[in-house]
Tab-separated table of C-alpha atoms and ligand atoms in Angstrom:
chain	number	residue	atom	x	y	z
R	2	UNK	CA	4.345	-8.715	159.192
R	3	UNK	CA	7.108	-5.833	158.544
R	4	UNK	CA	9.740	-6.571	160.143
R	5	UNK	CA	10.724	-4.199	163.189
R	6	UNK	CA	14.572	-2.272	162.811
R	7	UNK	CA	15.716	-1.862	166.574
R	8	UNK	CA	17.857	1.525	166.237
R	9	UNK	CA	20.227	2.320	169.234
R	10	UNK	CA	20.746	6.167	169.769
R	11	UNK	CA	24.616	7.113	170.242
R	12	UNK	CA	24.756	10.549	172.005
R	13	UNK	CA	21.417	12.616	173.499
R	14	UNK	CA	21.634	15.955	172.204
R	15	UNK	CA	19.679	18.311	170.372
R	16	UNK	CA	19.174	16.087	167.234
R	17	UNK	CA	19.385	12.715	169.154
R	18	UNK	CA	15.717	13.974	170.609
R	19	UNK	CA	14.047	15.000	167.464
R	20	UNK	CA	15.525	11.855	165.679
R	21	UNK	CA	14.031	10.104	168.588
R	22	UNK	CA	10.504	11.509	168.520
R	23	UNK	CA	10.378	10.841	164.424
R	24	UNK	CA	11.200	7.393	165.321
R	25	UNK	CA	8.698	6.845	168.206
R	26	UNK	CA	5.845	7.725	165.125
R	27	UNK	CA	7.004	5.027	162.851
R	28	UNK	CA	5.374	1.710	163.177
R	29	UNK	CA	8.627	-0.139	162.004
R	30	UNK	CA	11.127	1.233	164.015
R	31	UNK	CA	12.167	0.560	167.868
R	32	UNK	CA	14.108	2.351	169.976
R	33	UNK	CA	15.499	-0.691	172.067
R	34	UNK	CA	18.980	1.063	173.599
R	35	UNK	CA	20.747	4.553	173.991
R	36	UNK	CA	24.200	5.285	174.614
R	37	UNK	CA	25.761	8.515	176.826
R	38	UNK	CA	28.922	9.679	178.323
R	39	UNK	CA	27.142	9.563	181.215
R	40	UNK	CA	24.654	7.302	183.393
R	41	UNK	CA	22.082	9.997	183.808
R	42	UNK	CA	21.968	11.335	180.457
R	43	UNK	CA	21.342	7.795	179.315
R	44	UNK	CA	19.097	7.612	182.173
R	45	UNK	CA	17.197	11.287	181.253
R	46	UNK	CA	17.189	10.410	177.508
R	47	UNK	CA	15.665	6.564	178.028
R	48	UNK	CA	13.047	7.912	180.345
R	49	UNK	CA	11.905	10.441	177.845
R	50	UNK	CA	11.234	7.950	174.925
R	51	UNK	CA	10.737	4.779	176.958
R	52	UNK	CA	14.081	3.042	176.146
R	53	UNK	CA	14.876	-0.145	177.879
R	54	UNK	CA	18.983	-0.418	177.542
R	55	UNK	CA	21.329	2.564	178.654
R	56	UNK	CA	24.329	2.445	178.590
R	57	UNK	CA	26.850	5.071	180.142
R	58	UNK	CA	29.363	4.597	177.070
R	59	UNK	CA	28.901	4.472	173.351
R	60	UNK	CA	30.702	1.289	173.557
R	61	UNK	CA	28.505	-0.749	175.686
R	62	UNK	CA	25.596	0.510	173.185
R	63	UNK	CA	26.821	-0.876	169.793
R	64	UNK	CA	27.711	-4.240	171.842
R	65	UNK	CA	23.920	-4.899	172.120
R	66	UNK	CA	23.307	-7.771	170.337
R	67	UNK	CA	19.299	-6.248	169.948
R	68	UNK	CA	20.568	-3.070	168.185
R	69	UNK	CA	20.230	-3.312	164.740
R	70	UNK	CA	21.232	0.277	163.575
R	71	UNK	CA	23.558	2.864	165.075
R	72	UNK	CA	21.836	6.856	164.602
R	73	UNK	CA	25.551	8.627	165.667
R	74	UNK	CA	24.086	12.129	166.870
R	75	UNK	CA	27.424	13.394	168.443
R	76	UNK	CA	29.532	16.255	167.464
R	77	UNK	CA	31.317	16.454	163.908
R	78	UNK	CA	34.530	15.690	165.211
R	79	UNK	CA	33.319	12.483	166.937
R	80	UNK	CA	31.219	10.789	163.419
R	81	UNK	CA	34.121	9.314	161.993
R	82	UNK	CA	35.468	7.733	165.828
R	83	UNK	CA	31.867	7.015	166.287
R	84	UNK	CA	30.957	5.441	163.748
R	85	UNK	CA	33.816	2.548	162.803
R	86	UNK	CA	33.224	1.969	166.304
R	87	UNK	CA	29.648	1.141	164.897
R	88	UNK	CA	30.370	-0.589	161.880
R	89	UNK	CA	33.409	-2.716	163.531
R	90	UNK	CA	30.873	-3.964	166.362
R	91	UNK	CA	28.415	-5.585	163.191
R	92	UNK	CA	26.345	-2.617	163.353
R	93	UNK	CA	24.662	-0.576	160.132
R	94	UNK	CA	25.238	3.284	161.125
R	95	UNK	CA	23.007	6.105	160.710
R	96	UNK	CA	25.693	8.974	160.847
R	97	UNK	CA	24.668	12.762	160.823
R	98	UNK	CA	26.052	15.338	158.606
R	99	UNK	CA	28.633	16.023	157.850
R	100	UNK	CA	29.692	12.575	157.788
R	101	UNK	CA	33.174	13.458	159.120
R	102	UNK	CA	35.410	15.952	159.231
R	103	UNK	CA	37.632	15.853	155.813
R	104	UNK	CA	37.834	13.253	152.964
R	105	UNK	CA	40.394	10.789	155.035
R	106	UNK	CA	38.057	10.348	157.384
R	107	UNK	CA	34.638	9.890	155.032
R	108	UNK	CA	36.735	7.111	153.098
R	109	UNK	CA	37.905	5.337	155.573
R	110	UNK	CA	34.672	4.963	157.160
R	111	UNK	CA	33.043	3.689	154.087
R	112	UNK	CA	35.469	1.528	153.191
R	113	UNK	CA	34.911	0.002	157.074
R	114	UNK	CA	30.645	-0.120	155.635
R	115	UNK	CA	31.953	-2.062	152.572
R	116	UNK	CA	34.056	-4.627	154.581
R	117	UNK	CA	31.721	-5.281	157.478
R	118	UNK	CA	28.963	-5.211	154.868
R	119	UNK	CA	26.817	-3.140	156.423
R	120	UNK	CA	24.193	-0.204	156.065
R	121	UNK	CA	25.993	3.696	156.045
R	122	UNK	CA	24.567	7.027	155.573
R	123	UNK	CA	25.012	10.155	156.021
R	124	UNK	CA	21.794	12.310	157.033
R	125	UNK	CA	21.023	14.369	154.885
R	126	UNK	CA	17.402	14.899	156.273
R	127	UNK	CA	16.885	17.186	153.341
R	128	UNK	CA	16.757	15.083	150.117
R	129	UNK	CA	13.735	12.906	151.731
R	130	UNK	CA	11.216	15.532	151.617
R	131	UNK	CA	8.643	14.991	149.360
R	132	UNK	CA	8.897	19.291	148.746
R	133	UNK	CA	12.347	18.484	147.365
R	134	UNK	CA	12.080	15.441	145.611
R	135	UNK	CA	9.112	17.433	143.482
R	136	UNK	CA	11.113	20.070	143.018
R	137	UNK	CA	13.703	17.837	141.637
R	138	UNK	CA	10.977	15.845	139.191
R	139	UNK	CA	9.726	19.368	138.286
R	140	UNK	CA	13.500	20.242	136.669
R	141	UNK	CA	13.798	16.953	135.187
R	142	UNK	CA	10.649	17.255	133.623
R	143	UNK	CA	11.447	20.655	132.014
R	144	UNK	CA	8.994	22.668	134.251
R	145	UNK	CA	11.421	25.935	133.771
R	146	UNK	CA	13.042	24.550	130.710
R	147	UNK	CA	16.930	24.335	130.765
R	148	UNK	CA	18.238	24.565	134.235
R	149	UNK	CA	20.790	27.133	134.435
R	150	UNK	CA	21.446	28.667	137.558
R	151	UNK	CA	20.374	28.518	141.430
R	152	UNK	CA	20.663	30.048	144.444
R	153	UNK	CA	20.637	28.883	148.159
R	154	UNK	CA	21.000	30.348	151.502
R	155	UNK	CA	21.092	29.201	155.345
R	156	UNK	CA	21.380	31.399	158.095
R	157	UNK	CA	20.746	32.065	161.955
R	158	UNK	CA	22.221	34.452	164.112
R	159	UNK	CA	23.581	32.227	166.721
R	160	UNK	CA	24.794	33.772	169.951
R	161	UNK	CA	28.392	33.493	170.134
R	162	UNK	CA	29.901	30.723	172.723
R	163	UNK	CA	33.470	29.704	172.352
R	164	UNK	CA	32.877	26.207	173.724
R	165	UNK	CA	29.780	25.881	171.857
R	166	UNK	CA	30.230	23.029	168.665
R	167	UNK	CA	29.285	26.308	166.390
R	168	UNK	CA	31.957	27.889	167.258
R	169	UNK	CA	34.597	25.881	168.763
R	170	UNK	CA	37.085	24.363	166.557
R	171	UNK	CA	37.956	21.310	169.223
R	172	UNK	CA	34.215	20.276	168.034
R	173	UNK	CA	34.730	21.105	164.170
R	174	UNK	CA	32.856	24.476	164.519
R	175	UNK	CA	32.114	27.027	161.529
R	176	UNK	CA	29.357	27.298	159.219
R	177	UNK	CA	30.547	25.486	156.358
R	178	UNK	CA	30.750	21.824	158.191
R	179	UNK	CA	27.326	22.537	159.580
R	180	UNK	CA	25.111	24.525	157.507
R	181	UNK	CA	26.559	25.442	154.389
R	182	UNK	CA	26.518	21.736	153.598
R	183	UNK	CA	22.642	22.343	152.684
R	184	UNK	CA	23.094	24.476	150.126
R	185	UNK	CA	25.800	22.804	148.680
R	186	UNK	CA	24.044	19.404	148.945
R	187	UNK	CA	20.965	21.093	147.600
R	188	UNK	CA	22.784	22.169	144.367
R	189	UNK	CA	24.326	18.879	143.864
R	190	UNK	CA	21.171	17.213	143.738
R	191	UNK	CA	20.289	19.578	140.734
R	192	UNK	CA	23.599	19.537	138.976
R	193	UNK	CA	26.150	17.165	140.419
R	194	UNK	CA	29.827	17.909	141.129
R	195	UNK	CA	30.822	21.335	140.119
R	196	UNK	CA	33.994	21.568	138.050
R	197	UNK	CA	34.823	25.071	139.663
R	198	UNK	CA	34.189	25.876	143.293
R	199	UNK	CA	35.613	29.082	145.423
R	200	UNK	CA	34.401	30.538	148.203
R	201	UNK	CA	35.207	33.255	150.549
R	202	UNK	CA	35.316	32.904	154.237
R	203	UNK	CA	34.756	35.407	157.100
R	204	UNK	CA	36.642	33.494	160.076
R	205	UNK	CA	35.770	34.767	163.368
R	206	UNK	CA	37.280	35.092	167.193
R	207	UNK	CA	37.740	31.246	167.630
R	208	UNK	CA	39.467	30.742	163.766
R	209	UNK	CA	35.901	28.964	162.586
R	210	UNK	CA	34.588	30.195	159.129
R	211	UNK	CA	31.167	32.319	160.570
R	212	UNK	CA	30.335	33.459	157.411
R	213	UNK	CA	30.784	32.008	153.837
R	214	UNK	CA	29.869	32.793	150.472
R	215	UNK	CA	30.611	29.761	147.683
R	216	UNK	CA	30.020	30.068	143.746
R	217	UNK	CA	30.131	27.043	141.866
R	218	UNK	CA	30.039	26.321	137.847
R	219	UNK	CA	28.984	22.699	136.615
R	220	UNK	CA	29.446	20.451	133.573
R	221	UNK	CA	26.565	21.681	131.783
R	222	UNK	CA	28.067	25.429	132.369
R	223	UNK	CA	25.290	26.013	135.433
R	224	UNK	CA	26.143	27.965	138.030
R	225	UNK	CA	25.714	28.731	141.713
R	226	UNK	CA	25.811	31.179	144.421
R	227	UNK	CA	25.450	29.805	147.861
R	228	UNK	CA	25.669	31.157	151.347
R	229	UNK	CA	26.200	30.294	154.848
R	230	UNK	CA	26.033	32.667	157.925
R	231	UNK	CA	25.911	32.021	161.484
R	232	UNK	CA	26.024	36.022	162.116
R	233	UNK	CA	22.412	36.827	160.351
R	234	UNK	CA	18.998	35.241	160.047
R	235	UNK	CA	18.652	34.974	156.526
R	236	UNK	CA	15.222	33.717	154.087
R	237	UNK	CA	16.959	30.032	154.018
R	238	UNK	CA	15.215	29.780	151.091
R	239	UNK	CA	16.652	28.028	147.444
R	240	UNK	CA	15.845	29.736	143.730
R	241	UNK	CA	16.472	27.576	140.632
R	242	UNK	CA	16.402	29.264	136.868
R	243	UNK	CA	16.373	28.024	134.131
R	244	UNK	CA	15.738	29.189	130.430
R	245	UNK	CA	11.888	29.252	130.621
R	246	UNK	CA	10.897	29.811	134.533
R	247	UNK	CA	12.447	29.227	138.021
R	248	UNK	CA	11.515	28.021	140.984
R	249	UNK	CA	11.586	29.064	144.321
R	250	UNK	CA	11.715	26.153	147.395
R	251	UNK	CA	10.571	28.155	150.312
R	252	UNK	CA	12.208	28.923	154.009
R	253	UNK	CA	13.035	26.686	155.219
R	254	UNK	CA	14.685	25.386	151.482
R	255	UNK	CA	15.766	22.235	153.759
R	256	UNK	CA	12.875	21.316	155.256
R	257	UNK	CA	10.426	22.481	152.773
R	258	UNK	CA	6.525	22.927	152.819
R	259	UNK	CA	5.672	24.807	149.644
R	260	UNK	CA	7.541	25.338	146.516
R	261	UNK	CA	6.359	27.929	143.882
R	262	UNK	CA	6.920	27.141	140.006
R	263	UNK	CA	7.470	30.683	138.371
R	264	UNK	CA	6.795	30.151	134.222
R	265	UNK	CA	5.146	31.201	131.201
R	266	UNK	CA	5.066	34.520	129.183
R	267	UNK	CA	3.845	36.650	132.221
R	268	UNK	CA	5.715	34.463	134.769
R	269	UNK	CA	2.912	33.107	136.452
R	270	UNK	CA	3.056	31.699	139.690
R	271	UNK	CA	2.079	28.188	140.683
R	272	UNK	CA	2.379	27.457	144.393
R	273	UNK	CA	2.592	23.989	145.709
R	274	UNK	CA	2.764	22.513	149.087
R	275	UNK	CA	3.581	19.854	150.797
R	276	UNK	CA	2.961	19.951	154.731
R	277	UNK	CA	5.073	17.530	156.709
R	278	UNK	CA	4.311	15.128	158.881
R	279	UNK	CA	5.297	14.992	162.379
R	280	UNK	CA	8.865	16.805	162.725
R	281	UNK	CA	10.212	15.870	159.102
R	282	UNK	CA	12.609	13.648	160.413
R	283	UNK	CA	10.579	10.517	159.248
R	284	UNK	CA	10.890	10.687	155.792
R	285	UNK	CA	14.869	10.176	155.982
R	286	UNK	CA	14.184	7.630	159.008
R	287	UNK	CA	11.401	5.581	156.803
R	288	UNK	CA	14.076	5.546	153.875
R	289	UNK	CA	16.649	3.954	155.709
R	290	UNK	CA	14.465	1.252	157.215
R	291	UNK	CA	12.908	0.744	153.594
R	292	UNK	CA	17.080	0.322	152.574
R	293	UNK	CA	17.421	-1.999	155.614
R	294	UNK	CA	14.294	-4.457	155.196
R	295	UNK	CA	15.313	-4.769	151.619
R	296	UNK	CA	18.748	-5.834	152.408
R	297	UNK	CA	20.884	-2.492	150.928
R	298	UNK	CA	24.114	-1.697	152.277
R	299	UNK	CA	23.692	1.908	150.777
R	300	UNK	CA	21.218	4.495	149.543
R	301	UNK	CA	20.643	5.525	146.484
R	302	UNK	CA	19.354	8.832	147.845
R	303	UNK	CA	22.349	9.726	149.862
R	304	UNK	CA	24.849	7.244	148.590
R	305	UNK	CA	28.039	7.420	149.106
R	306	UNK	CA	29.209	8.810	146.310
R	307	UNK	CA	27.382	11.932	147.053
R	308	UNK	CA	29.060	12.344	150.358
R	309	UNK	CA	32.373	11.716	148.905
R	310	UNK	CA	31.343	14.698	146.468
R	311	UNK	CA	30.166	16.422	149.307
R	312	UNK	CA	33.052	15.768	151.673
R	313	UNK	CA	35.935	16.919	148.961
R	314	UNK	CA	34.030	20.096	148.265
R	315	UNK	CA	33.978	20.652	151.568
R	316	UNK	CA	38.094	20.136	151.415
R	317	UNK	CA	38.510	22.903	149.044
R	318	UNK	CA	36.959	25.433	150.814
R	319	UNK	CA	37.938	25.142	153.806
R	320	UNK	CA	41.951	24.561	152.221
R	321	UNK	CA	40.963	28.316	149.859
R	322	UNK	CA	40.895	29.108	153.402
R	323	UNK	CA	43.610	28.227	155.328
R	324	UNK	CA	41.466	26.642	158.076
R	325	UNK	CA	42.078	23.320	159.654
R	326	UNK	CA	40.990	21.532	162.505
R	327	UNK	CA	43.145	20.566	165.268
R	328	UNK	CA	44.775	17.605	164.546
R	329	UNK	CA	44.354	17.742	160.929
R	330	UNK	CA	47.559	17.430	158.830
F	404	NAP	N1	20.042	16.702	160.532
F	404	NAP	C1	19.777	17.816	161.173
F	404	NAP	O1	18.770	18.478	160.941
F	404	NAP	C2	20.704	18.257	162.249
F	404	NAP	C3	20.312	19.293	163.115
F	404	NAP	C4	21.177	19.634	164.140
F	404	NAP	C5	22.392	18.999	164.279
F	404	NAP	N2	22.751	18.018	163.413
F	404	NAP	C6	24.042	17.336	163.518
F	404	NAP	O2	24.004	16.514	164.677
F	404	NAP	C7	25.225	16.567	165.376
F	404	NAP	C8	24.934	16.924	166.814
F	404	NAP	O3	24.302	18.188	166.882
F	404	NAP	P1	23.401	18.626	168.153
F	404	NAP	O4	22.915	19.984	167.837
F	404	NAP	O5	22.448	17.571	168.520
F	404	NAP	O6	24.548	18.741	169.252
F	404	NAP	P2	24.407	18.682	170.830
F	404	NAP	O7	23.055	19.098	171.273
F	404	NAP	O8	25.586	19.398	171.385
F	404	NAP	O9	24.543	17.118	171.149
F	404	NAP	C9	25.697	16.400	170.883
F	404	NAP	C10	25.769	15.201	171.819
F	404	NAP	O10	26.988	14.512	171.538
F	404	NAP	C11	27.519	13.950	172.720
F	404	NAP	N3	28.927	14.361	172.876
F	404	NAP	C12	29.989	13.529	172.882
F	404	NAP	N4	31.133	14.183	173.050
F	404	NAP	C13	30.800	15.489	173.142
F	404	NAP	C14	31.568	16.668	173.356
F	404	NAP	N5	32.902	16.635	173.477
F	404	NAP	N6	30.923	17.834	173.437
F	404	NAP	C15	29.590	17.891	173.316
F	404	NAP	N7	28.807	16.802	173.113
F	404	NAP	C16	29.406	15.608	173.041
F	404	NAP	C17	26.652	14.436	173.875
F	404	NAP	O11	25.803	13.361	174.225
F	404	NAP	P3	26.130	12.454	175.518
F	404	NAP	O12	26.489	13.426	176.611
F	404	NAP	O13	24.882	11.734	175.731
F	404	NAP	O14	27.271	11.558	175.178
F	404	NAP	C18	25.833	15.565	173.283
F	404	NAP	O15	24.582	15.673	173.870
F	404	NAP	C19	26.102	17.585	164.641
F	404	NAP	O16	27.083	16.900	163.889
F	404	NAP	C20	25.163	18.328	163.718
F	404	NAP	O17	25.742	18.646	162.466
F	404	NAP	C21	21.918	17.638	162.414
């Protein structure tokens, strides 16, 4: 028989839920405990998805000796705090992006994995798809010949709230840290680390980047253009060109359904699609248990590596822009 990974939930927000529900449809995973600041959110949460343990701190939870995995679902600020508590209890940690605030905080916590010997990754929902692992065996394949250039956006108009983790830099706000991590994830998964990254920032009331515009150049000499906003609603949608065709991944280009391969003389159009299952959150959920039953301590996926890559990029901007968080040297 498969063998069953018991997750515990840290945190009940937005994310926590939708993690949860993915989970609830996968006949390998249980949800046996969930953590909260308080008793009735724990309470609320557990009732919701039929949760035995809850705990009214996020210390109690990783003590559970019947926890087997950590999904850390609190605000970017808390993921690195969060999750050493995780690893240090014996637990393997499920952390959500970005995996922490700056690149201090992203090594340190895998160097904690690598000690303990345990299971860490950042999710990064997005690479699981099977829309954007196509896409990816499309390129490889030479589908639109020599990959050359690409283009990604992600954007909502959010409604502005000063205390809201968007926007509030107690809680790591800005669009970078939260969104624009897509589209640069999305480009390094098509052309690695770029060798020149810039970016321009539009900071708003509260000092958070709101909107941001990035162009990156690459070993091969590819290059990209890729936006964040939390001020518009934009396609979300991802272009990659190359010398004989591009390719276009669809809104939402991070949770794709259909991709469309654009080739040929007269640029003929090829649509393919891929509906998901359930809320798309299983894909990335399945991978990790398929990393856990086979005894992996990362993923080669979302390995570290990447969101080291990920994490330092992330340093440049934001230092191009003069914006730290508070407490950040
Ligand atoms: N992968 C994805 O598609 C995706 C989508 C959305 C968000 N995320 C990521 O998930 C994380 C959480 O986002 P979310 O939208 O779920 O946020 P949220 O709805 O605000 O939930 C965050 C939860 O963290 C806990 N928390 C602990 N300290 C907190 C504090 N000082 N302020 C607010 N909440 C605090 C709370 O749970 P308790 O009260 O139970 O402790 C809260 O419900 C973010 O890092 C975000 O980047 C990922």
């Amino acid at each position: 028989m498969a063998k069953i990974i018991r997750w515990g939930i840290l945190g009940t927000g937005k994310i926590a839920h939708t993690f949860s529900t993915a989970l609830k449809s996968l006949p390998q995973a249980e949800i046996v405990a969930v953590g909260s600041r308080t008793q009735a959110s724990a309470e609320k949460f557990a009732d919701v998805f039929d949760i035995r343990q809850r705990y009214s701190s996020y210390e109690a939870l990783v003590n559970d000796a019947d926890v087997d995995i950590i999904y850390v679902s609190t605000p970017h600020t808390l993921h690195h705090e969060n999750s050493l508590l995780a690893l240090n209890a014996g637990k393997h940690v499920l952390c959500e992006k970005p995996l922490g605030l700056n690149s201090r905080q992203v090594e340190e916590m895998i160097t904690t994995a690598k000690e303990k010997k345990r299971f860490f990754m950042e999710a990064m929902r997005m690479y699981f798809y099977p829309a954007i692992q196509k896409a990816k065996s499309l390129v490889e394949s030479g589908a639109i010949g020599t990959p050359r250039m690409l283009q990604a956006d992600f954007g909502f108009s959010a409604t502005f709230d000063p205390q809201s983790r968007l926007f509030n830099p107690q809680l790591g706000g800005g669009a970078l840290l939260d969104i624009g991590i897509y589209p640069l994830a999305f480009a390094q998964l098509f052309f690695g680390k770029p060798m020149h990254l810039s970016g321009e920032a539009i900071l708003g009331k509260t000092g958070v980047d709101e909107q941001i515009t990035i162009t990156a150049q690459y070993a091969g000499e590819e290059t990209a253009v890729l936006c964040a906003t939390l001020r518009a609603n934009t396609e979300s949608a991802a272009i990659i060109s190359g010398s004989q065709g591009y390719l276009r991944i669809h809104r939402e280009f991070w949770r794709p359904e259909k991709i469309s391969i654009i080739s040929g003389r007269n640029l003929t159009e090829e649509l393919l699609e891929f509906p998901i299952s359930g809320n798309g959150m299983e894909y990335e959920a399945q991978h990790v248990i398929d990393c856990l039953t086979s005894g992996k301590t990362q993923s080669d996926m979302m390995s570290w590596q990447v969101s080291r890559d990920l994490m330092a990029m992330m340093d440049t901007l934001r230092a191009q822009w003069g914006l730290r968080y508070p407490g950040e040297k």
